[in-house]
Every structure is written in structure tokens, then in C-alpha cells.
Amino acid sequence: MQHLVDTNNFSDQQIQNLLYDAKTFKAKRPPQLLCDKLLITLFFEASTRTRSSFEVAAKRLGASVVHLDPSRSSTKKGESLEDTFANLCAMEPDGVIIRHSDNEAPQLLANMQMTPVINAGAGNYAHPTQALLDLFTLVEHFDGDIKGKTIAIVGDIVSSRVATSGIRLFRRMGMNVLLVAPKPFMPKSDLPQYENLEDVVDKVDVIMSLRAQLERHASPLFDDYEEYAKHYCIDHKRLGERDVLVLHPGPVMRNIDISDEMLEDKRCKVLNQVKNGVYMRMAILKLLLLDS
Ligand code: CP
């Protein structure tokens, strides 16, 4: 039984297969490969993109999807995560997709070996499907040639599971990763660190902007995010005509993370990421439910 807790669960060959399948599915609507499969989603944190993307991906492949809303589940009566999961598994799903604030939650459930577990975001530890869809977007844009390309990750890196998973995967794929953040948002890392965006704009092929994750800050780290935006917002003034791809996992805080005008710029691939997320998640579901 294979799980996806983070991308290190997949071999290099499996990642290449995912990229191939995602590209194939994008080029031509695939057959109903998963028509006899049923998935359960269990999102203990809010989501727009990931939850709906998984549902669309599953349904495009013919699978059924059942959502359990933890805010209306017996979690509210004190049932543990493990017991909730075991009870769902007694209904014989073909996989459970989980988002949780606890870094360890997906691994804990995967260790129970009851059904494939897919991590849809855990604390600040990992968001592997986001990293894989971002990789797909980069491979597509650079026509497969991402080795040696440089990506700057900008913003609230310390709170970001997108950054954690992305850094692991991009480095594994041979990319150079730079971190750009004010001190309170900078994690401990052996990667090159910068406080000023201006110091990196001429060195990078890609900028990945991240949202300030206010819900993960025990107390506000900044009094004023407009002041933060003056230094870190990705806008035309800062980027000029440079040939730099702009990514963001969403949700975007407009004019704090990325300016309105830059969101309309052809260099900005935010909605391409969302579109590619469906194809990559189709590929992931195929791998976990059929190929392994
Ligand atoms: N990128 C991402 O995880 O978005 P959601 O929180 O809306 O799922």
C-alpha cells in the first residue's frame, strides 16, 4: 500500500511518471480509470483549491467522493483522529485525503496501513500535491529544462507547508532555491537567505510568493501588512520587464503578496497552477489507486 505523506514517498521514476500522466491527461480527457473507486476527504482546515481540485480530479477519472466535514462530525464529541479514520476505513474507501493542522497527522494515519493516505496539507510540514503541481507548472513552462533554474521563495516561509514541500522537491530536481523574507518569516535553513527582494530579482527565473499565514501566528508578527507589502509585494515596479515566472499557491492576498496588475500579467501563472493541480492530482490518484 503506497501513501503520499510527502514527495519523498515517490521515487524519481514515479515523479517522472506523474509528470507524464499529468501532461497526457491535460492533452486529452482520460478514460474513467477509477470508475469503481471511492475516496473520502477529511479536511480539518479550510480549503478552496486543494479540496475541490481533488474532487474534480477524482470525478474526471470516474471515482466517487464522500466528504466528511469535521466541524459536524463526532470529532466534536471527542472522537480521536485515529478512531475517526478507522471508522471511515471500515466503510472500505480506496483512499482518504486529509488536511490537518498537525504536522504528523497524515503519517500517523498512514502507519495504520488501512487505506492509502494522501496528505492534502499538514501543519507547516508538507503539502506534497502543491509541490508536485508546481513542479508540473515549471516543467511545462521551461519545456522540461528546470535543472539549474533558480527560484526565489518570498514571504512567510517559516509557516508555509507549500515552501517546505516545494524546497525539498525543487532541490531534488536540481533547482537552486533562494529564500526572501523579513526575519520573522525566515526559517532556519542552509539555503541562501535575503531580506530584500531587490537583491534577487536579477538572479532568478521564478518567484514564488507566499501568503502571510496569520492563522498560524501565535501573535501578529507585523502591525501593518501594507508596510510589509511595500517591501515584498510582487508588482510591475519591482519586476520591470524581466523574464521571471510568478507563482503563488493561493489564496493570494491582493496587493500584499502580488499586485492586481501583476495578477493579470502573462508572467503570473497562478491560475495555471490551479488548472495543472487537477491534472497532477489525477496522475497522483492513478498512481496510488491503480499503479502501486
Ligand atoms: N494552495 C492551497 O492549498 O489552497 P487551499 O488552501 O485553498 O486548498
PDB file of C-alpha atoms and ligand atoms in Angstrom:
ATOM      1  CA  MET A   1       0.000   0.000   0.000  1.00  0.00           C
ATOM      2  CA  GLN A   2       1.510   3.348  -1.001  1.00  0.00           C
ATOM      3  CA  HIS A   3       0.770   6.655   0.708  1.00  0.00           C
ATOM      4  CA  LEU A   4       1.607  10.270  -0.117  1.00  0.00           C
ATOM      5  CA  VAL A   5       2.744  11.985   3.071  1.00  0.00           C
ATOM      6  CA  ASP A   6       5.448  13.950   1.282  1.00  0.00           C
ATOM      7  CA  THR A   7       7.082  13.733  -2.121  1.00  0.00           C
ATOM      8  CA  ASN A   8       9.940  11.633  -0.726  1.00  0.00           C
ATOM      9  CA  ASN A   9       7.406   8.767  -0.718  1.00  0.00           C
ATOM     10  CA  PHE A  10       7.815   8.752  -4.505  1.00  0.00           C
ATOM     11  CA  SER A  11      10.847   7.531  -6.430  1.00  0.00           C
ATOM     12  CA  ASP A  12      12.380   9.660  -9.178  1.00  0.00           C
ATOM     13  CA  GLN A  13      10.774   7.323 -11.707  1.00  0.00           C
ATOM     14  CA  GLN A  14       7.353   7.734 -10.090  1.00  0.00           C
ATOM     15  CA  ILE A  15       7.707  11.536 -10.231  1.00  0.00           C
ATOM     16  CA  GLN A  16       8.604  11.318 -13.919  1.00  0.00           C
ATOM     17  CA  ASN A  17       5.545   9.083 -14.428  1.00  0.00           C
ATOM     18  CA  LEU A  18       3.348  11.637 -12.639  1.00  0.00           C
ATOM     19  CA  LEU A  19       4.625  14.435 -14.884  1.00  0.00           C
ATOM     20  CA  TYR A  20       3.999  12.288 -17.950  1.00  0.00           C
ATOM     21  CA  ASP A  21       0.490  11.289 -16.858  1.00  0.00           C
ATOM     22  CA  ALA A  22      -0.454  14.863 -15.887  1.00  0.00           C
ATOM     23  CA  LYS A  23       0.688  16.113 -19.307  1.00  0.00           C
ATOM     24  CA  THR A  24      -1.191  13.293 -21.057  1.00  0.00           C
ATOM     25  CA  PHE A  25      -4.398  13.971 -19.099  1.00  0.00           C
ATOM     26  CA  LYS A  26      -4.122  17.680 -19.902  1.00  0.00           C
ATOM     27  CA  ALA A  27      -3.742  16.982 -23.627  1.00  0.00           C
ATOM     28  CA  LYS A  28      -6.669  14.571 -23.811  1.00  0.00           C
ATOM     29  CA  ARG A  29      -9.508  13.895 -21.382  1.00  0.00           C
ATOM     30  CA  PRO A  30      -8.667  10.465 -19.930  1.00  0.00           C
ATOM     31  CA  PRO A  31     -10.922   7.423 -19.690  1.00  0.00           C
ATOM     32  CA  GLN A  32     -12.821   6.632 -16.482  1.00  0.00           C
ATOM     33  CA  LEU A  33      -9.857   4.826 -14.956  1.00  0.00           C
ATOM     34  CA  LEU A  34     -11.192   4.999 -11.394  1.00  0.00           C
ATOM     35  CA  CYS A  35     -14.889   4.289 -12.023  1.00  0.00           C
ATOM     36  CA  ASP A  36     -15.088   1.620  -9.298  1.00  0.00           C
ATOM     37  CA  LYS A  37     -13.142   3.672  -6.704  1.00  0.00           C
ATOM     38  CA  LEU A  38     -14.344   5.735  -3.771  1.00  0.00           C
ATOM     39  CA  LEU A  39     -12.365   8.412  -1.945  1.00  0.00           C
ATOM     40  CA  ILE A  40     -13.109  10.137   1.342  1.00  0.00           C
ATOM     41  CA  THR A  41     -11.914  13.689   2.012  1.00  0.00           C
ATOM     42  CA  LEU A  42     -11.313  14.780   5.581  1.00  0.00           C
ATOM     43  CA  PHE A  43     -10.366  18.455   5.786  1.00  0.00           C
ATOM     44  CA  PHE A  44      -9.775  19.738   9.310  1.00  0.00           C
ATOM     45  CA  GLU A  45      -8.642  23.090   7.853  1.00  0.00           C
ATOM     46  CA  ALA A  46     -10.251  25.363   5.289  1.00  0.00           C
ATOM     47  CA  SER A  47      -9.535  24.841   1.595  1.00  0.00           C
ATOM     48  CA  THR A  48     -10.767  26.185  -1.703  1.00  0.00           C
ATOM     49  CA  ARG A  49      -8.283  24.831  -4.232  1.00  0.00           C
ATOM     50  CA  THR A  50      -7.000  21.545  -2.845  1.00  0.00           C
ATOM     51  CA  ARG A  51     -10.302  20.020  -1.787  1.00  0.00           C
ATOM     52  CA  SER A  52     -12.178  20.974  -4.940  1.00  0.00           C
ATOM     53  CA  SER A  53      -9.204  20.048  -7.130  1.00  0.00           C
ATOM     54  CA  PHE A  54      -9.092  16.555  -5.623  1.00  0.00           C
ATOM     55  CA  GLU A  55     -12.836  16.179  -6.104  1.00  0.00           C
ATOM     56  CA  VAL A  56     -12.678  17.347  -9.718  1.00  0.00           C
ATOM     57  CA  ALA A  57      -9.671  15.096 -10.385  1.00  0.00           C
ATOM     58  CA  ALA A  58     -11.380  12.065  -8.844  1.00  0.00           C
ATOM     59  CA  LYS A  59     -14.641  12.687 -10.722  1.00  0.00           C
ATOM     60  CA  ARG A  60     -12.857  13.296 -14.038  1.00  0.00           C
ATOM     61  CA  LEU A  61     -11.467   9.776 -13.591  1.00  0.00           C
ATOM     62  CA  GLY A  62     -14.884   8.363 -12.694  1.00  0.00           C
ATOM     63  CA  ALA A  63     -14.333   7.921  -8.939  1.00  0.00           C
ATOM     64  CA  SER A  64     -16.893   8.781  -6.268  1.00  0.00           C
ATOM     65  CA  VAL A  65     -16.036  11.198  -3.461  1.00  0.00           C
ATOM     66  CA  VAL A  66     -17.507  11.449   0.034  1.00  0.00           C
ATOM     67  CA  HIS A  67     -16.695  14.475   2.187  1.00  0.00           C
ATOM     68  CA  LEU A  68     -16.673  14.331   5.950  1.00  0.00           C
ATOM     69  CA  ASP A  69     -16.954  17.782   7.491  1.00  0.00           C
ATOM     70  CA  PRO A  70     -15.006  17.528  10.767  1.00  0.00           C
ATOM     71  CA  SER A  71     -16.859  20.525  12.208  1.00  0.00           C
ATOM     72  CA  ARG A  72     -20.065  18.449  12.041  1.00  0.00           C
ATOM     73  CA  SER A  73     -18.517  15.068  12.785  1.00  0.00           C
ATOM     74  CA  SER A  74     -18.125  13.087  16.004  1.00  0.00           C
ATOM     75  CA  THR A  75     -14.725  14.774  16.390  1.00  0.00           C
ATOM     76  CA  LYS A  76     -16.897  17.378  18.114  1.00  0.00           C
ATOM     77  CA  LYS A  77     -17.942  14.698  20.626  1.00  0.00           C
ATOM     78  CA  GLY A  78     -14.316  13.872  21.403  1.00  0.00           C
ATOM     79  CA  GLU A  79     -13.635  11.052  18.935  1.00  0.00           C
ATOM     80  CA  SER A  80      -9.911  10.814  18.205  1.00  0.00           C
ATOM     81  CA  LEU A  81      -8.435  11.285  14.748  1.00  0.00           C
ATOM     82  CA  GLU A  82      -7.308   7.654  14.679  1.00  0.00           C
ATOM     83  CA  ASP A  83     -10.780   6.387  15.622  1.00  0.00           C
ATOM     84  CA  THR A  84     -12.442   8.665  13.075  1.00  0.00           C
ATOM     85  CA  PHE A  85     -10.081   7.331  10.413  1.00  0.00           C
ATOM     86  CA  ALA A  86     -10.544   3.679  11.445  1.00  0.00           C
ATOM     87  CA  ASN A  87     -14.326   4.071  11.274  1.00  0.00           C
ATOM     88  CA  LEU A  88     -14.100   5.638   7.812  1.00  0.00           C
ATOM     89  CA  CYS A  89     -11.800   2.821   6.705  1.00  0.00           C
ATOM     90  CA  ALA A  90     -14.386   0.262   7.912  1.00  0.00           C
ATOM     91  CA  MET A  91     -16.534   1.573   5.025  1.00  0.00           C
ATOM     92  CA  GLU A  92     -13.793   0.356   2.644  1.00  0.00           C
ATOM     93  CA  PRO A  93     -12.816   3.513   0.744  1.00  0.00           C
ATOM     94  CA  ASP A  94      -9.981   3.270  -1.771  1.00  0.00           C
ATOM     95  CA  GLY A  95      -8.161   6.202  -0.176  1.00  0.00           C
ATOM     96  CA  VAL A  96      -8.505   9.012   2.357  1.00  0.00           C
ATOM     97  CA  ILE A  97      -7.379  12.553   1.572  1.00  0.00           C
ATOM     98  CA  ILE A  98      -6.594  14.501   4.721  1.00  0.00           C
ATOM     99  CA  ARG A  99      -5.750  18.091   5.629  1.00  0.00           C
ATOM    100  CA  HIS A 100      -4.824  18.772   9.250  1.00  0.00           C
ATOM    101  CA  SER A 101      -3.064  21.417  11.327  1.00  0.00           C
ATOM    102  CA  ASP A 102      -0.866  18.738  12.936  1.00  0.00           C
ATOM    103  CA  ASN A 103       2.368  18.065  11.025  1.00  0.00           C
ATOM    104  CA  GLU A 104       2.261  14.384  11.984  1.00  0.00           C
ATOM    105  CA  ALA A 105      -1.400  13.591  11.225  1.00  0.00           C
ATOM    106  CA  PRO A 106      -1.027  12.075   7.709  1.00  0.00           C
ATOM    107  CA  GLN A 107       1.936   9.879   8.751  1.00  0.00           C
ATOM    108  CA  LEU A 108       0.055   8.739  11.867  1.00  0.00           C
ATOM    109  CA  LEU A 109      -2.845   7.552   9.717  1.00  0.00           C
ATOM    110  CA  ALA A 110      -0.579   6.107   7.028  1.00  0.00           C
ATOM    111  CA  ASN A 111       1.131   3.999   9.724  1.00  0.00           C
ATOM    112  CA  MET A 112      -2.218   2.347  10.462  1.00  0.00           C
ATOM    113  CA  GLN A 113      -1.983   0.763   6.953  1.00  0.00           C
ATOM    114  CA  MET A 114      -5.757   0.664   6.450  1.00  0.00           C
ATOM    115  CA  THR A 115      -6.100   2.565   3.153  1.00  0.00           C
ATOM    116  CA  PRO A 116      -3.838   4.841   1.059  1.00  0.00           C
ATOM    117  CA  VAL A 117      -3.494   8.204   2.817  1.00  0.00           C
ATOM    118  CA  ILE A 118      -2.975  11.333   0.757  1.00  0.00           C
ATOM    119  CA  ASN A 119      -1.688  14.424   2.526  1.00  0.00           C
ATOM    120  CA  ALA A 120      -3.594  17.493   1.336  1.00  0.00           C
ATOM    121  CA  GLY A 121      -1.621  19.782   3.669  1.00  0.00           C
ATOM    122  CA  ALA A 122      -0.270  19.138   7.169  1.00  0.00           C
ATOM    123  CA  GLY A 123       0.701  21.984   9.510  1.00  0.00           C
ATOM    124  CA  ASN A 124       3.807  23.688   8.192  1.00  0.00           C
ATOM    125  CA  TYR A 125       5.409  20.325   7.379  1.00  0.00           C
ATOM    126  CA  ALA A 126       4.220  19.260   3.956  1.00  0.00           C
ATOM    127  CA  HIS A 127       1.833  19.932   1.074  1.00  0.00           C
ATOM    128  CA  PRO A 128       3.120  17.408  -1.460  1.00  0.00           C
ATOM    129  CA  THR A 129       0.392  17.732  -4.074  1.00  0.00           C
ATOM    130  CA  GLN A 130       1.013  21.501  -4.238  1.00  0.00           C
ATOM    131  CA  ALA A 131       4.751  20.879  -4.708  1.00  0.00           C
ATOM    132  CA  LEU A 132       4.037  18.372  -7.478  1.00  0.00           C
ATOM    133  CA  LEU A 133       1.599  20.644  -9.306  1.00  0.00           C
ATOM    134  CA  ASP A 134       4.112  23.481  -9.020  1.00  0.00           C
ATOM    135  CA  LEU A 135       6.781  21.183 -10.450  1.00  0.00           C
ATOM    136  CA  PHE A 136       4.440  20.299 -13.322  1.00  0.00           C
ATOM    137  CA  THR A 137       3.844  24.015 -13.989  1.00  0.00           C
ATOM    138  CA  LEU A 138       7.608  24.675 -14.034  1.00  0.00           C
ATOM    139  CA  VAL A 139       8.403  21.666 -16.234  1.00  0.00           C
ATOM    140  CA  GLU A 140       5.648  22.722 -18.632  1.00  0.00           C
ATOM    141  CA  HIS A 141       6.834  26.330 -18.797  1.00  0.00           C
ATOM    142  CA  PHE A 142      10.542  25.534 -19.188  1.00  0.00           C
ATOM    143  CA  ASP A 143       9.859  22.645 -21.564  1.00  0.00           C
ATOM    144  CA  GLY A 144      11.370  20.131 -19.153  1.00  0.00           C
ATOM    145  CA  ASP A 145      14.563  22.110 -18.631  1.00  0.00           C
ATOM    146  CA  ILE A 146      14.373  23.073 -14.936  1.00  0.00           C
ATOM    147  CA  LYS A 147      17.760  21.794 -13.739  1.00  0.00           C
ATOM    148  CA  GLY A 148      19.903  24.795 -12.751  1.00  0.00           C
ATOM    149  CA  LYS A 149      16.970  27.221 -12.803  1.00  0.00           C
ATOM    150  CA  THR A 150      16.703  29.490  -9.757  1.00  0.00           C
ATOM    151  CA  ILE A 151      13.527  30.008  -7.761  1.00  0.00           C
ATOM    152  CA  ALA A 152      13.113  32.603  -5.013  1.00  0.00           C
ATOM    153  CA  ILE A 153      10.516  31.767  -2.377  1.00  0.00           C
ATOM    154  CA  VAL A 154       9.211  35.031  -0.950  1.00  0.00           C
ATOM    155  CA  GLY A 155       7.099  35.705   2.122  1.00  0.00           C
ATOM    156  CA  ASP A 156       6.005  33.786   5.195  1.00  0.00           C
ATOM    157  CA  ILE A 157       8.299  30.826   4.575  1.00  0.00           C
ATOM    158  CA  VAL A 158       8.514  29.690   8.194  1.00  0.00           C
ATOM    159  CA  SER A 159       4.755  28.996   8.382  1.00  0.00           C
ATOM    160  CA  SER A 160       4.415  27.506   4.927  1.00  0.00           C
ATOM    161  CA  ARG A 161       3.975  23.821   4.153  1.00  0.00           C
ATOM    162  CA  VAL A 162       3.993  24.815   0.472  1.00  0.00           C
ATOM    163  CA  ALA A 163       7.517  26.160   0.955  1.00  0.00           C
ATOM    164  CA  THR A 164       8.678  23.136   2.961  1.00  0.00           C
ATOM    165  CA  SER A 165       7.490  20.607   0.390  1.00  0.00           C
ATOM    166  CA  GLY A 166       8.486  22.814  -2.541  1.00  0.00           C
ATOM    167  CA  ILE A 167      12.026  23.351  -1.257  1.00  0.00           C
ATOM    168  CA  ARG A 168      12.549  19.597  -0.824  1.00  0.00           C
ATOM    169  CA  LEU A 169      11.202  18.787  -4.296  1.00  0.00           C
ATOM    170  CA  PHE A 170      12.790  21.679  -6.241  1.00  0.00           C
ATOM    171  CA  ARG A 171      16.241  20.934  -4.782  1.00  0.00           C
ATOM    172  CA  ARG A 172      15.806  17.240  -5.565  1.00  0.00           C
ATOM    173  CA  MET A 173      15.027  18.209  -9.176  1.00  0.00           C
ATOM    174  CA  GLY A 174      18.260  20.215  -9.419  1.00  0.00           C
ATOM    175  CA  MET A 175      16.869  23.738  -8.994  1.00  0.00           C
ATOM    176  CA  ASN A 176      18.562  26.464  -6.965  1.00  0.00           C
ATOM    177  CA  VAL A 177      16.347  27.811  -4.199  1.00  0.00           C
ATOM    178  CA  LEU A 178      16.723  31.246  -2.557  1.00  0.00           C
ATOM    179  CA  LEU A 179      14.701  32.434   0.424  1.00  0.00           C
ATOM    180  CA  VAL A 180      13.487  36.032   0.668  1.00  0.00           C
ATOM    181  CA  ALA A 181      11.677  37.191   3.792  1.00  0.00           C
ATOM    182  CA  PRO A 182      11.757  39.576   6.712  1.00  0.00           C
ATOM    183  CA  LYS A 183      13.439  37.986   9.731  1.00  0.00           C
ATOM    184  CA  PRO A 184      10.218  36.844  11.492  1.00  0.00           C
ATOM    185  CA  PHE A 185       9.192  34.897   8.351  1.00  0.00           C
ATOM    186  CA  MET A 186      12.585  33.285   7.689  1.00  0.00           C
ATOM    187  CA  PRO A 187      13.076  29.640   8.750  1.00  0.00           C
ATOM    188  CA  LYS A 188      16.367  28.100   9.888  1.00  0.00           C
ATOM    189  CA  SER A 189      17.852  26.841   6.637  1.00  0.00           C
ATOM    190  CA  ASP A 190      21.116  26.138   4.837  1.00  0.00           C
ATOM    191  CA  LEU A 191      19.717  27.917   1.754  1.00  0.00           C
ATOM    192  CA  PRO A 192      20.822  31.445   0.719  1.00  0.00           C
ATOM    193  CA  GLN A 193      18.720  33.977   2.625  1.00  0.00           C
ATOM    194  CA  TYR A 194      17.855  37.563   1.666  1.00  0.00           C
ATOM    195  CA  GLU A 195      15.817  40.287   3.316  1.00  0.00           C
ATOM    196  CA  ASN A 196      15.493  42.413   0.176  1.00  0.00           C
ATOM    197  CA  LEU A 197      13.663  41.299  -2.948  1.00  0.00           C
ATOM    198  CA  GLU A 198      15.749  43.793  -4.946  1.00  0.00           C
ATOM    199  CA  ASP A 199      18.851  41.698  -4.186  1.00  0.00           C
ATOM    200  CA  VAL A 200      17.478  38.651  -6.024  1.00  0.00           C
ATOM    201  CA  VAL A 201      15.325  39.861  -8.926  1.00  0.00           C
ATOM    202  CA  ASP A 202      18.240  39.716 -11.348  1.00  0.00           C
ATOM    203  CA  LYS A 203      19.293  36.236 -10.212  1.00  0.00           C
ATOM    204  CA  VAL A 204      16.036  34.316 -10.573  1.00  0.00           C
ATOM    205  CA  ASP A 205      13.951  32.533 -13.178  1.00  0.00           C
ATOM    206  CA  VAL A 206      10.955  32.091 -10.884  1.00  0.00           C
ATOM    207  CA  ILE A 207       9.470  33.905  -7.898  1.00  0.00           C
ATOM    208  CA  MET A 208       7.066  32.008  -5.689  1.00  0.00           C
ATOM    209  CA  SER A 209       5.167  34.421  -3.477  1.00  0.00           C
ATOM    210  CA  LEU A 210       3.558  33.138  -0.272  1.00  0.00           C
ATOM    211  CA  ARG A 211       0.721  34.446   1.837  1.00  0.00           C
ATOM    212  CA  ALA A 212       1.323  35.692   5.361  1.00  0.00           C
ATOM    213  CA  GLN A 213      -0.349  32.861   7.282  1.00  0.00           C
ATOM    214  CA  LEU A 214      -1.936  34.948  10.000  1.00  0.00           C
ATOM    215  CA  GLU A 215      -3.830  31.928  11.378  1.00  0.00           C
ATOM    216  CA  ARG A 216      -0.519  30.217  12.233  1.00  0.00           C
ATOM    217  CA  HIS A 217       0.984  33.187  14.090  1.00  0.00           C
ATOM    218  CA  ALA A 218       0.517  32.967  17.853  1.00  0.00           C
ATOM    219  CA  SER A 219       0.578  36.774  17.908  1.00  0.00           C
ATOM    220  CA  PRO A 220       0.714  39.230  14.972  1.00  0.00           C
ATOM    221  CA  LEU A 221       4.255  39.451  13.549  1.00  0.00           C
ATOM    222  CA  PHE A 222       3.571  42.760  11.822  1.00  0.00           C
ATOM    223  CA  ASP A 223       1.375  45.657  12.917  1.00  0.00           C
ATOM    224  CA  ASP A 224       0.783  46.652   9.351  1.00  0.00           C
ATOM    225  CA  TYR A 225       0.827  44.387   6.289  1.00  0.00           C
ATOM    226  CA  GLU A 226       0.752  47.395   3.991  1.00  0.00           C
ATOM    227  CA  GLU A 227       4.240  48.189   5.259  1.00  0.00           C
ATOM    228  CA  TYR A 228       5.225  44.548   4.579  1.00  0.00           C
ATOM    229  CA  ALA A 229       3.777  44.880   1.058  1.00  0.00           C
ATOM    230  CA  LYS A 230       5.977  47.895   0.325  1.00  0.00           C
ATOM    231  CA  HIS A 231       8.965  45.542   0.511  1.00  0.00           C
ATOM    232  CA  TYR A 232       7.629  42.163  -0.634  1.00  0.00           C
ATOM    233  CA  CYS A 233       4.636  42.676  -2.938  1.00  0.00           C
ATOM    234  CA  ILE A 234       5.404  41.348  -6.438  1.00  0.00           C
ATOM    235  CA  ASP A 235       4.448  44.203  -8.743  1.00  0.00           C
ATOM    236  CA  HIS A 236       5.432  45.708 -12.084  1.00  0.00           C
ATOM    237  CA  LYS A 237       7.644  48.346 -10.496  1.00  0.00           C
ATOM    238  CA  ARG A 238       9.712  45.684  -8.778  1.00  0.00           C
ATOM    239  CA  LEU A 239       9.819  43.158 -11.640  1.00  0.00           C
ATOM    240  CA  GLY A 240      10.082  45.525 -14.617  1.00  0.00           C
ATOM    241  CA  GLU A 241      10.285  43.656 -17.921  1.00  0.00           C
ATOM    242  CA  ARG A 242      12.336  40.794 -16.502  1.00  0.00           C
ATOM    243  CA  ASP A 243      11.582  37.330 -17.850  1.00  0.00           C
ATOM    244  CA  VAL A 244      10.551  35.887 -14.473  1.00  0.00           C
ATOM    245  CA  LEU A 245       7.710  33.464 -13.818  1.00  0.00           C
ATOM    246  CA  VAL A 246       5.471  34.374 -10.871  1.00  0.00           C
ATOM    247  CA  LEU A 247       3.810  31.617  -8.864  1.00  0.00           C
ATOM    248  CA  HIS A 248       1.614  31.607  -5.766  1.00  0.00           C
ATOM    249  CA  PRO A 249      -0.194  28.629  -4.214  1.00  0.00           C
ATOM    250  CA  GLY A 250      -3.205  30.745  -3.232  1.00  0.00           C
ATOM    251  CA  PRO A 251      -5.105  32.235  -1.638  1.00  0.00           C
ATOM    252  CA  VAL A 252      -3.411  35.438  -2.825  1.00  0.00           C
ATOM    253  CA  MET A 253      -3.649  38.498  -0.604  1.00  0.00           C
ATOM    254  CA  ARG A 254      -4.069  41.006  -3.400  1.00  0.00           C
ATOM    255  CA  ASN A 255      -1.690  43.968  -3.300  1.00  0.00           C
ATOM    256  CA  ILE A 256       0.127  42.465  -0.310  1.00  0.00           C
ATOM    257  CA  ASP A 257       1.588  39.317  -1.927  1.00  0.00           C
ATOM    258  CA  ILE A 258       1.048  40.191  -5.601  1.00  0.00           C
ATOM    259  CA  SER A 259      -0.383  43.378  -7.115  1.00  0.00           C
ATOM    260  CA  ASP A 260      -3.653  43.403  -9.058  1.00  0.00           C
ATOM    261  CA  GLU A 261      -1.816  44.348 -12.252  1.00  0.00           C
ATOM    262  CA  MET A 262       0.766  41.567 -11.836  1.00  0.00           C
ATOM    263  CA  LEU A 263      -2.018  39.013 -11.332  1.00  0.00           C
ATOM    264  CA  GLU A 264      -3.162  39.946 -14.866  1.00  0.00           C
ATOM    265  CA  ASP A 265       0.378  39.759 -16.295  1.00  0.00           C
ATOM    266  CA  LYS A 266       1.169  36.809 -18.556  1.00  0.00           C
ATOM    267  CA  ARG A 267       4.221  36.029 -16.417  1.00  0.00           C
ATOM    268  CA  CYS A 268       1.913  35.270 -13.500  1.00  0.00           C
ATOM    269  CA  LYS A 269       0.815  31.610 -13.557  1.00  0.00           C
ATOM    270  CA  VAL A 270      -1.449  31.464 -10.516  1.00  0.00           C
ATOM    271  CA  LEU A 271      -4.499  30.158 -12.383  1.00  0.00           C
ATOM    272  CA  ASN A 272      -2.331  27.845 -14.496  1.00  0.00           C
ATOM    273  CA  GLN A 273      -1.171  26.313 -11.226  1.00  0.00           C
ATOM    274  CA  VAL A 274      -4.787  25.698 -10.234  1.00  0.00           C
ATOM    275  CA  LYS A 275      -5.587  24.186 -13.643  1.00  0.00           C
ATOM    276  CA  ASN A 276      -2.484  21.987 -13.525  1.00  0.00           C
ATOM    277  CA  GLY A 277      -3.397  20.919  -9.996  1.00  0.00           C
ATOM    278  CA  VAL A 278      -6.342  18.938 -11.314  1.00  0.00           C
ATOM    279  CA  TYR A 279      -4.191  17.068 -13.851  1.00  0.00           C
ATOM    280  CA  MET A 280      -1.428  16.388 -11.344  1.00  0.00           C
ATOM    281  CA  ARG A 281      -3.935  15.128  -8.762  1.00  0.00           C
ATOM    282  CA  MET A 282      -5.476  12.864 -11.427  1.00  0.00           C
ATOM    283  CA  ALA A 283      -1.993  11.455 -12.000  1.00  0.00           C
ATOM    284  CA  ILE A 284      -1.448  11.037  -8.244  1.00  0.00           C
ATOM    285  CA  LEU A 285      -4.765   9.225  -7.776  1.00  0.00           C
ATOM    286  CA  LYS A 286      -3.943   6.933 -10.698  1.00  0.00           C
ATOM    287  CA  LEU A 287      -0.545   6.146  -9.206  1.00  0.00           C
ATOM    288  CA  LEU A 288      -1.822   5.461  -5.693  1.00  0.00           C
ATOM    289  CA  LEU A 289      -5.044   3.632  -6.555  1.00  0.00           C
ATOM    290  CA  LEU A 290      -4.054   1.730  -9.703  1.00  0.00           C
ATOM    291  CA  ASP A 291      -0.325   1.610 -10.321  1.00  0.00           C
ATOM    292  CA  SER A 292       1.132   0.746  -6.916  1.00  0.00           C
TER     293      SER A 292
HETATM  294  N1   CP B   1      -2.951  26.009  -2.326  1.00  0.00           N
HETATM  295  C1   CP B   1      -3.817  25.604  -1.386  1.00  0.00           C
HETATM  296  O1   CP B   1      -3.526  24.698  -0.584  1.00  0.00           O
HETATM  297  O2   CP B   1      -5.013  26.270  -1.394  1.00  0.00           O
HETATM  298  P1   CP B   1      -6.261  25.892  -0.478  1.00  0.00           P
HETATM  299  O3   CP B   1      -5.857  26.177   0.953  1.00  0.00           O
HETATM  300  O4   CP B   1      -7.394  26.752  -0.944  1.00  0.00           O
HETATM  301  O5   CP B   1      -6.532  24.432  -0.648  1.00  0.00           O
END
